[in-house]
Every structure is written in C-alpha cells, then in structure tokens.
Short mmCIF file of C-alpha atoms in Angstrom, two decimals:
data_model
loop_
_atom_site.label_atom_id
_atom_site.label_comp_id
_atom_site.label_asym_id
_atom_site.label_seq_id
_atom_site.Cartn_x
_atom_site.Cartn_y
_atom_site.Cartn_z
CA MET A 1 -92.81 137.67 -16.51
CA ALA A 2 -90.15 139.10 -14.20
CA ARG A 3 -86.60 138.27 -15.24
CA HIS A 4 -83.88 137.79 -12.63
CA PRO A 5 -80.45 139.29 -13.34
CA VAL A 6 -77.70 136.68 -12.88
CA VAL A 7 -73.98 137.34 -13.17
CA LEU A 8 -72.49 134.83 -15.61
CA ILE A 9 -68.76 134.02 -15.38
CA PRO A 10 -67.87 131.73 -18.31
CA GLY A 11 -64.46 130.85 -16.85
CA ASP A 12 -61.40 129.36 -18.55
CA GLY A 13 -60.62 126.36 -20.73
CA ILE A 14 -63.85 124.48 -21.40
CA GLY A 15 -65.77 127.08 -19.41
CA PRO A 16 -67.06 129.19 -22.33
CA GLU A 17 -68.35 126.19 -24.32
CA VAL A 18 -70.13 124.47 -21.41
CA THR A 19 -71.55 127.86 -20.41
CA SER A 20 -72.87 128.39 -23.93
CA ALA A 21 -74.55 124.97 -23.89
CA VAL A 22 -76.13 125.63 -20.49
CA ARG A 23 -77.42 129.02 -21.55
CA ARG A 24 -79.11 127.44 -24.54
CA ILE A 25 -80.83 124.80 -22.39
CA LEU A 26 -81.95 127.40 -19.84
CA GLY A 27 -83.41 129.51 -22.62
CA ALA A 28 -85.25 126.55 -24.14
CA ALA A 29 -86.70 125.67 -20.72
CA GLY A 30 -88.09 129.19 -20.28
CA ALA A 31 -85.91 130.14 -17.31
CA PRO A 32 -86.74 133.79 -16.50
CA LEU A 33 -83.14 135.03 -16.38
CA GLU A 34 -81.25 138.07 -17.61
CA TRP A 35 -77.50 137.54 -17.99
CA VAL A 36 -74.91 140.03 -16.75
CA GLU A 37 -71.55 138.80 -17.98
CA GLY A 38 -68.52 139.01 -15.69
CA ARG A 39 -64.88 137.99 -16.03
CA ALA A 40 -62.56 136.08 -13.71
CA GLY A 41 -59.44 133.94 -13.92
CA LEU A 42 -57.20 133.75 -16.98
CA ALA A 43 -59.99 135.21 -19.13
CA ALA A 44 -59.77 138.39 -17.04
CA LEU A 45 -55.96 138.44 -17.04
CA GLU A 46 -55.89 138.21 -20.82
CA GLN A 47 -57.98 141.39 -20.94
CA GLY A 48 -55.53 143.23 -18.67
CA LEU A 49 -57.76 142.91 -15.60
CA ASP A 50 -57.22 141.48 -12.15
CA VAL A 51 -57.98 137.74 -11.90
CA LEU A 52 -61.07 138.70 -9.90
CA PRO A 53 -62.00 142.18 -11.13
CA ARG A 54 -63.69 144.57 -8.76
CA GLU A 55 -66.44 145.02 -11.38
CA THR A 56 -67.29 141.31 -11.17
CA LEU A 57 -67.47 141.37 -7.38
CA GLU A 58 -69.63 144.49 -7.44
CA ALA A 59 -71.99 142.90 -9.98
CA ILE A 60 -72.44 139.80 -7.82
CA THR A 61 -72.98 141.96 -4.74
CA ARG A 62 -75.59 144.00 -6.62
CA HIS A 63 -77.50 141.10 -8.19
CA GLN A 64 -76.82 138.57 -5.39
CA VAL A 65 -76.66 135.51 -7.68
CA ALA A 66 -73.99 134.21 -10.05
CA LEU A 67 -73.37 131.17 -12.24
CA LYS A 68 -69.69 130.39 -12.71
CA GLY A 69 -67.84 128.12 -15.09
CA PRO A 70 -64.49 126.54 -14.13
CA CYS A 71 -61.56 128.91 -13.59
CA THR A 72 -57.91 127.87 -13.78
CA THR A 73 -55.91 127.98 -10.53
CA PRO A 74 -52.09 127.60 -10.64
CA ILE A 75 -50.69 124.80 -8.47
CA GLY A 76 -47.94 125.71 -6.00
CA GLU A 77 -47.41 129.22 -7.37
CA GLY A 78 -49.14 132.14 -9.02
CA PHE A 79 -52.38 133.85 -8.04
CA THR A 80 -54.76 132.79 -5.27
CA SER A 81 -57.68 130.53 -6.17
CA ILE A 82 -60.58 132.52 -7.64
CA ASN A 83 -62.99 130.32 -5.70
CA VAL A 84 -61.28 131.04 -2.38
CA ARG A 85 -61.31 134.79 -3.06
CA LEU A 86 -64.98 134.77 -4.04
CA ARG A 87 -65.93 132.91 -0.88
CA LYS A 88 -63.95 135.23 1.36
CA GLU A 89 -64.87 138.54 -0.23
CA LEU A 90 -68.58 137.72 -0.51
CA ASP A 91 -68.69 135.72 2.76
CA LEU A 92 -70.08 132.65 1.02
CA TYR A 93 -69.69 130.50 4.10
CA ALA A 94 -71.74 127.44 3.09
CA ALA A 95 -70.54 125.15 0.31
CA VAL A 96 -73.29 122.75 -0.72
CA ARG A 97 -72.67 119.62 -2.80
CA PRO A 98 -75.63 117.29 -3.47
CA VAL A 99 -74.45 113.79 -4.40
CA ARG A 100 -76.92 111.33 -5.92
CA ASN A 101 -77.04 108.50 -8.42
CA LEU A 102 -78.33 109.29 -11.90
CA ASP A 103 -80.12 106.80 -14.15
CA GLY A 104 -77.87 105.94 -17.07
CA VAL A 105 -74.66 106.55 -15.12
CA PRO A 106 -73.71 103.12 -13.75
CA THR A 107 -71.52 103.11 -10.64
CA ARG A 108 -70.46 100.69 -7.92
CA PHE A 109 -73.24 101.96 -5.63
CA SER A 110 -76.95 102.60 -6.10
CA GLY A 111 -79.40 104.57 -4.00
CA VAL A 112 -76.87 107.24 -3.04
CA ASP A 113 -78.60 110.51 -2.10
CA LEU A 114 -76.63 112.67 0.30
CA VAL A 115 -75.67 116.31 0.72
CA ILE A 116 -72.26 117.55 1.82
CA VAL A 117 -72.23 120.90 3.64
CA ARG A 118 -68.81 122.47 4.12
CA GLU A 119 -67.71 125.51 6.12
CA ASN A 120 -66.13 127.69 3.48
CA THR A 121 -64.21 130.50 5.17
CA GLU A 122 -61.88 129.13 7.86
CA GLY A 123 -59.74 126.13 8.71
CA LEU A 124 -56.50 125.49 6.86
CA TYR A 125 -57.81 127.53 3.91
CA SER A 126 -57.51 130.74 5.90
CA GLY A 127 -54.28 131.34 3.99
CA ILE A 128 -52.11 131.97 7.06
CA GLU A 129 -48.73 130.50 6.13
CA ALA A 130 -45.25 131.40 7.28
CA THR A 131 -41.62 130.38 6.95
CA LEU A 132 -40.23 129.70 10.41
CA ALA A 133 -36.69 128.91 9.29
CA PRO A 134 -34.98 127.76 6.11
CA GLY A 135 -36.73 124.58 5.10
CA VAL A 136 -39.42 124.92 7.78
CA VAL A 137 -42.89 126.27 6.95
CA THR A 138 -46.19 126.30 8.79
CA THR A 139 -49.90 126.70 8.07
CA THR A 140 -52.37 127.87 10.72
CA LYS A 141 -55.79 126.25 11.09
CA VAL A 142 -58.34 128.83 12.20
CA ALA A 143 -61.70 128.11 13.84
CA THR A 144 -64.05 130.59 15.45
CA GLU A 145 -67.16 129.90 17.47
CA LYS A 146 -69.09 132.33 15.30
CA ALA A 147 -68.29 130.55 12.03
CA CYS A 148 -68.72 127.06 13.48
CA THR A 149 -72.12 127.93 14.92
CA ARG A 150 -73.18 129.71 11.72
CA ILE A 151 -72.48 126.76 9.42
CA ALA A 152 -74.08 124.32 11.85
CA GLY A 153 -77.24 126.44 11.96
CA TRP A 154 -77.30 126.65 8.16
CA ALA A 155 -76.89 122.87 7.81
CA PHE A 156 -79.66 122.01 10.26
CA ARG A 157 -82.05 124.53 8.71
CA TYR A 158 -81.31 123.09 5.28
CA ALA A 159 -81.89 119.56 6.61
CA ARG A 160 -85.27 120.60 8.03
CA GLN A 161 -86.33 122.41 4.84
CA ARG A 162 -85.32 119.53 2.58
CA GLY A 163 -86.65 116.70 4.73
CA ARG A 164 -83.23 115.28 5.60
CA LYS A 165 -83.37 112.93 8.55
CA LYS A 166 -79.82 112.91 9.93
CA VAL A 167 -76.77 115.18 10.12
CA THR A 168 -73.36 113.57 10.57
CA VAL A 169 -70.32 115.60 11.62
CA PHE A 170 -66.91 114.28 10.55
CA HIS A 171 -64.05 115.55 12.73
CA LYS A 172 -60.58 114.81 14.09
CA ALA A 173 -61.19 116.17 17.56
CA ASN A 174 -59.28 113.29 19.09
CA ILE A 175 -56.11 114.99 17.75
CA MET A 176 -57.10 118.62 17.00
CA LYS A 177 -58.95 119.08 20.25
CA LEU A 178 -59.32 122.85 20.09
CA THR A 179 -60.24 123.50 16.43
CA ASP A 180 -62.18 120.35 15.54
CA GLY A 181 -63.40 120.15 19.13
CA MET A 182 -64.99 123.58 18.74
CA PHE A 183 -66.57 122.64 15.40
CA MET A 184 -68.06 119.49 16.91
CA ARG A 185 -69.31 121.17 20.09
CA CYS A 186 -70.96 124.00 18.16
CA ALA A 187 -72.77 121.53 15.89
CA ARG A 188 -73.94 119.51 18.89
CA SER A 189 -75.14 122.66 20.66
CA VAL A 190 -77.11 123.87 17.62
CA HIS A 191 -78.75 120.47 17.26
CA ASP A 192 -79.70 120.22 20.93
CA ALA A 193 -81.05 123.78 21.02
CA GLY A 194 -83.60 123.49 18.26
CA PHE A 195 -83.42 120.48 15.94
CA ALA A 196 -84.20 117.49 18.12
CA GLU A 197 -86.34 115.90 15.38
CA ILE A 198 -83.25 115.51 13.18
CA GLY A 199 -80.87 112.67 13.92
CA TYR A 200 -77.35 113.67 14.92
CA GLN A 201 -74.10 111.71 14.72
CA GLU A 202 -70.38 112.43 15.19
CA MET A 203 -67.65 110.35 13.55
CA ILE A 204 -63.88 110.62 13.49
CA ILE A 205 -63.13 111.41 9.88
CA ASP A 206 -60.89 108.44 9.04
CA ALA A 207 -63.55 106.02 10.31
CA GLY A 208 -66.19 108.09 8.55
CA CYS A 209 -64.37 107.86 5.21
CA MET A 210 -64.16 104.10 5.54
CA ALA A 211 -67.88 103.90 6.30
CA LEU A 212 -68.68 106.21 3.38
CA VAL A 213 -66.92 104.05 0.80
CA GLN A 214 -68.36 100.87 2.31
CA ASP A 215 -71.97 102.06 2.18
CA PRO A 216 -72.70 105.69 1.24
CA THR A 217 -76.44 105.13 1.56
CA ARG A 218 -76.11 105.13 5.36
CA PHE A 219 -75.47 108.90 5.27
CA ASP A 220 -77.94 111.71 4.66
CA LEU A 221 -76.23 115.07 5.27
CA LEU A 222 -72.54 115.45 6.12
CA LEU A 223 -71.35 118.58 7.95
CA LEU A 224 -67.64 119.29 7.69
CA GLU A 225 -65.02 121.96 8.22
CA ASN A 226 -63.25 123.43 5.19
CA LEU A 227 -60.47 120.98 4.23
CA TYR A 228 -62.44 117.86 5.13
CA GLY A 229 -65.40 119.18 3.16
CA ASP A 230 -63.24 119.84 0.12
CA VAL A 231 -61.81 116.32 0.12
CA LEU A 232 -65.09 114.56 0.94
CA SER A 233 -66.97 116.50 -1.73
CA ASP A 234 -64.79 115.02 -4.46
CA LEU A 235 -64.80 111.60 -2.83
CA GLY A 236 -68.59 111.73 -2.80
CA ALA A 237 -68.65 112.70 -6.46
CA GLY A 238 -66.53 109.65 -7.24
CA LEU A 239 -69.18 107.41 -5.70
CA VAL A 240 -71.79 108.49 -8.27
CA GLY A 241 -69.76 108.96 -11.46
CA GLY A 242 -67.32 111.83 -10.94
CA LEU A 243 -67.17 115.59 -10.91
CA GLY A 244 -69.04 115.79 -14.20
CA VAL A 245 -72.32 114.67 -12.61
CA VAL A 246 -72.52 116.73 -9.40
CA PRO A 247 -73.45 120.38 -8.90
CA GLY A 248 -72.05 122.87 -6.43
CA ALA A 249 -73.10 126.06 -4.68
CA ASN A 250 -71.44 128.58 -2.36
CA ILE A 251 -74.04 130.43 -0.32
CA GLY A 252 -73.95 133.32 2.12
CA ASP A 253 -76.56 135.45 3.82
CA ARG A 254 -76.70 137.91 0.89
CA CYS A 255 -75.13 136.29 -2.17
CA ALA A 256 -74.90 132.87 -3.77
CA VAL A 257 -72.55 131.57 -6.47
CA PHE A 258 -73.39 128.35 -8.30
CA GLU A 259 -70.57 126.61 -10.14
CA ALA A 260 -69.24 123.59 -11.95
CA VAL A 261 -66.94 121.88 -9.48
CA HIS A 262 -64.62 120.28 -12.03
CA GLY A 263 -61.51 121.89 -13.51
CA SER A 264 -61.10 123.98 -16.65
CA ALA A 265 -59.60 121.06 -18.68
CA PRO A 266 -57.61 123.21 -21.14
CA ASP A 267 -56.45 120.06 -22.97
CA ILE A 268 -59.93 119.50 -24.43
CA ALA A 269 -61.05 123.14 -24.66
CA GLY A 270 -62.65 124.09 -27.97
CA ARG A 271 -62.97 120.47 -29.13
CA ASN A 272 -66.69 119.92 -28.38
CA LEU A 273 -65.81 117.16 -25.90
CA ALA A 274 -66.65 118.72 -22.53
CA ASN A 275 -69.62 117.56 -20.48
CA PRO A 276 -71.86 120.54 -19.53
CA LEU A 277 -73.95 118.52 -17.08
CA ALA A 278 -72.27 119.67 -13.85
CA LEU A 279 -72.78 123.34 -14.71
CA LEU A 280 -76.33 122.60 -15.85
CA MET A 281 -77.12 120.85 -12.56
CA SER A 282 -75.66 123.84 -10.72
CA ALA A 283 -77.94 126.10 -12.78
CA VAL A 284 -80.90 123.97 -11.65
CA MET A 285 -79.81 124.53 -8.04
CA MET A 286 -79.64 128.24 -8.83
CA LEU A 287 -83.17 128.27 -10.25
CA ASN A 288 -84.51 126.52 -7.15
CA HIS A 289 -82.65 129.05 -4.99
CA LEU A 290 -84.28 131.90 -6.94
CA ALA A 291 -87.68 130.21 -6.62
CA GLU A 292 -87.28 130.11 -2.85
CA THR A 293 -85.67 133.51 -2.25
CA ARG A 294 -87.63 135.50 -4.86
CA GLU A 295 -90.85 133.49 -4.53
CA ASP A 296 -90.99 132.89 -8.28
CA GLU A 297 -92.67 129.64 -9.27
CA ALA A 298 -91.51 130.08 -12.88
CA CYS A 299 -87.95 129.38 -11.73
CA ALA A 300 -88.99 126.15 -10.01
CA THR A 301 -90.94 125.08 -13.10
CA ALA A 302 -87.94 125.66 -15.38
CA ALA A 303 -85.67 123.82 -12.94
CA GLN A 304 -87.92 120.76 -12.94
CA ARG A 305 -88.21 120.77 -16.74
CA ILE A 306 -84.43 120.79 -17.10
CA LYS A 307 -83.97 118.08 -14.48
CA ASP A 308 -86.55 115.91 -16.24
CA GLY A 309 -84.82 116.57 -19.56
CA TYR A 310 -81.33 115.56 -18.51
CA ASN A 311 -82.58 112.58 -16.48
CA ARG A 312 -84.40 111.31 -19.56
CA ALA A 313 -81.43 111.89 -21.85
CA LEU A 314 -79.09 109.99 -19.53
CA ALA A 315 -81.55 107.13 -19.04
CA GLU A 316 -81.82 106.77 -22.82
CA GLY A 317 -78.05 106.59 -23.23
CA ARG A 318 -77.63 110.06 -24.73
CA LYS A 319 -74.39 110.93 -22.96
CA THR A 320 -71.03 112.56 -23.47
CA ARG A 321 -67.91 110.45 -23.84
CA ASP A 322 -66.75 110.79 -20.25
CA LEU A 323 -69.95 108.99 -19.23
CA GLY A 324 -69.62 106.24 -21.81
CA GLY A 325 -71.60 107.90 -24.59
CA ASP A 326 -70.61 109.38 -27.93
CA LEU A 327 -72.08 112.88 -27.86
CA GLY A 328 -70.20 116.14 -27.99
CA THR A 329 -70.97 119.17 -25.83
CA GLN A 330 -73.50 120.72 -28.18
CA GLN A 331 -75.07 117.39 -29.19
CA PHE A 332 -75.70 116.57 -25.52
CA ALA A 333 -77.33 119.98 -25.09
CA ASP A 334 -79.49 119.22 -28.14
CA ALA A 335 -80.52 115.87 -26.61
CA ILE A 336 -81.65 117.60 -23.40
CA VAL A 337 -83.55 120.34 -25.23
CA GLU A 338 -85.37 117.72 -27.31
CA ARG A 339 -86.46 115.95 -24.11
CA LEU A 340 -87.71 118.96 -22.15
CA PRO A 341 -91.29 118.23 -21.07
CA ALA A 342 -93.99 120.53 -22.39
#
C-alpha cells in the first residue's frame, strides 16, 4: 500500500497532546500516511528557529499536504500569525470550514449542514497598516479581480462536486462599493458564466448574520471575503457546539494545510483535558482530499471509518468535558478507536 507523506506540525499548548491522540486514531484506522514532522510557533522559537522555519515551508511545498495543530499568536504585539504567513507564502487562498450538527452534541439548532468558503489572501488581512499622524492609524483593505474571481470559481466548483444547491455571498457593497462591490460582481459573473444549475444569492452581511442566527438551515454554502469569513466561521461553529467540533482547511492550487481552528489553550496544556475532535475532523478532511487528488481509495476508506467511529462515540455519550462528558484526551481517543468499524 502506498503511503502519503504528510507534514505534521504539532503546534503549541495543547497541540502536541491532541496531535498525539489523532495520530493514534489515524494509525488504528489504517490511514496510509507517513509523517514528516515540522515546527512552527512557540515550539520553533524555543528551539532557536524562526516562528515559521524555512524548513517547514519547504517540506509542505515538497509534500503538498500538512496537518497542523494550534499555534499561539500574540495579541496586539509580537510576531505575525503563523496561519496568515502560511496562507500567504503557500498561496492557500481558499479557507474551508464545514459546519454541521453532530449526534450527541446538543445545540439550539438541528439540521445545520453548511460550508463556509473564505478568501484567504486579501482584504483587511493584507497587513498594510500605517501611522498617519500621532494617534491616527489606518489599515488598507485590498481586493483584486484575480483573487475575487479565483475564490468564486473554487467555491462554485466545490459546490458542484459536493452536491451543494446554493451559494450565498455576504457583502457590504452598499458601503464599500469598490472592494466588496468587486467581490460580489466577480462571484455573480462566475456563477452566470458556468454554474447556472446552482442557486445564487447576495446578502448584505449584517442582514445575513441575523438570518444565519435565526435559521442556519436556510444556508448551504457561504462565500465571503477574508475578514467576514473569519468572523462567520467562528459564528457558524457556535451554532453547532463550538470550535471543538468543526474542522478547517486552507487550500491552494498546489498545497493544502488542514488544521484545528481553536486556540492553543496553554492553561490546560499537559492536563489530559483537551478535545482532539477538531483536529481529528480536519484529518478526515485531509484524507478525503488525498483520496481525491491522489486517487487513493484507501484514504477515503480510513476517513469514513474514523467519521463513523467518532459519530458513534459522541452518540453514545463518550465525550470530553467541554462537550458535557467526562473523558480526557486519551480516553476519548480510546473510545473512538474501540468504535472503529471493521
């Protein structure tokens, strides 16, 4: 059986322990992977390296796939976000966040099954800030026709491949007529040019947020620029149980990085309390990506076994404490392994 090299970045805080649990489950499920360990974040700094070492970037470029645990990012000072640097340097322009209800995780809503697609490289996250005068600062929001058209094309292709029926664009083009106007027009143009069978909708983002929290089941796939996508991704996670129960992926034309979208939680690191489910779900996304891009059915089989295993564990009440259960990190991993179908 061919084994696929995957760069593994354990991350900071709880990262190493949730990564260890996920590796164990992947191994038990027969995932045909070969790990190439990389460093980033505080773990790299503590070894005298850059927060995003060139060796890690080169490994991801070479192997084209990575699984990343949470990395610490200083707030208001210090080094640039590792996630932002990865996306820019590897041109991972599509952030993908599936949001769905899980059996055994009770929430206010049921039947939620949507995907949030976010443009990852532009907008207010372009990092163009300046001091105009003492006490006066500015941030520049960047939008290009190339990037807007590229993410729209990616989103509609994804919708077609996954059987999604409608794409909704959230925008603020009534105020930001040039930047959000371009994003909206590019999405509309891509839809009209080749995806007429998929429903298309545009909503001003404040009205869209209200509609989302009133009834998230009315949405299928949301297409958003960078900042809106960041905010709505976490809002969506809150609708189904929080950041501990949603996966995340950052995908480009050559490389893809799959990651836990929650923080590094240093306050509970090393205490066997962290929930590894988000990283595990991201690993399932990674296996399905490998199945599609490498045409390896063994990856799809392992992904389905793991999904069946954690769905069964959750439905039977075998959960970590953040989800209302009493299991630790390793005990939850044990519960999933025990429930992997033959």
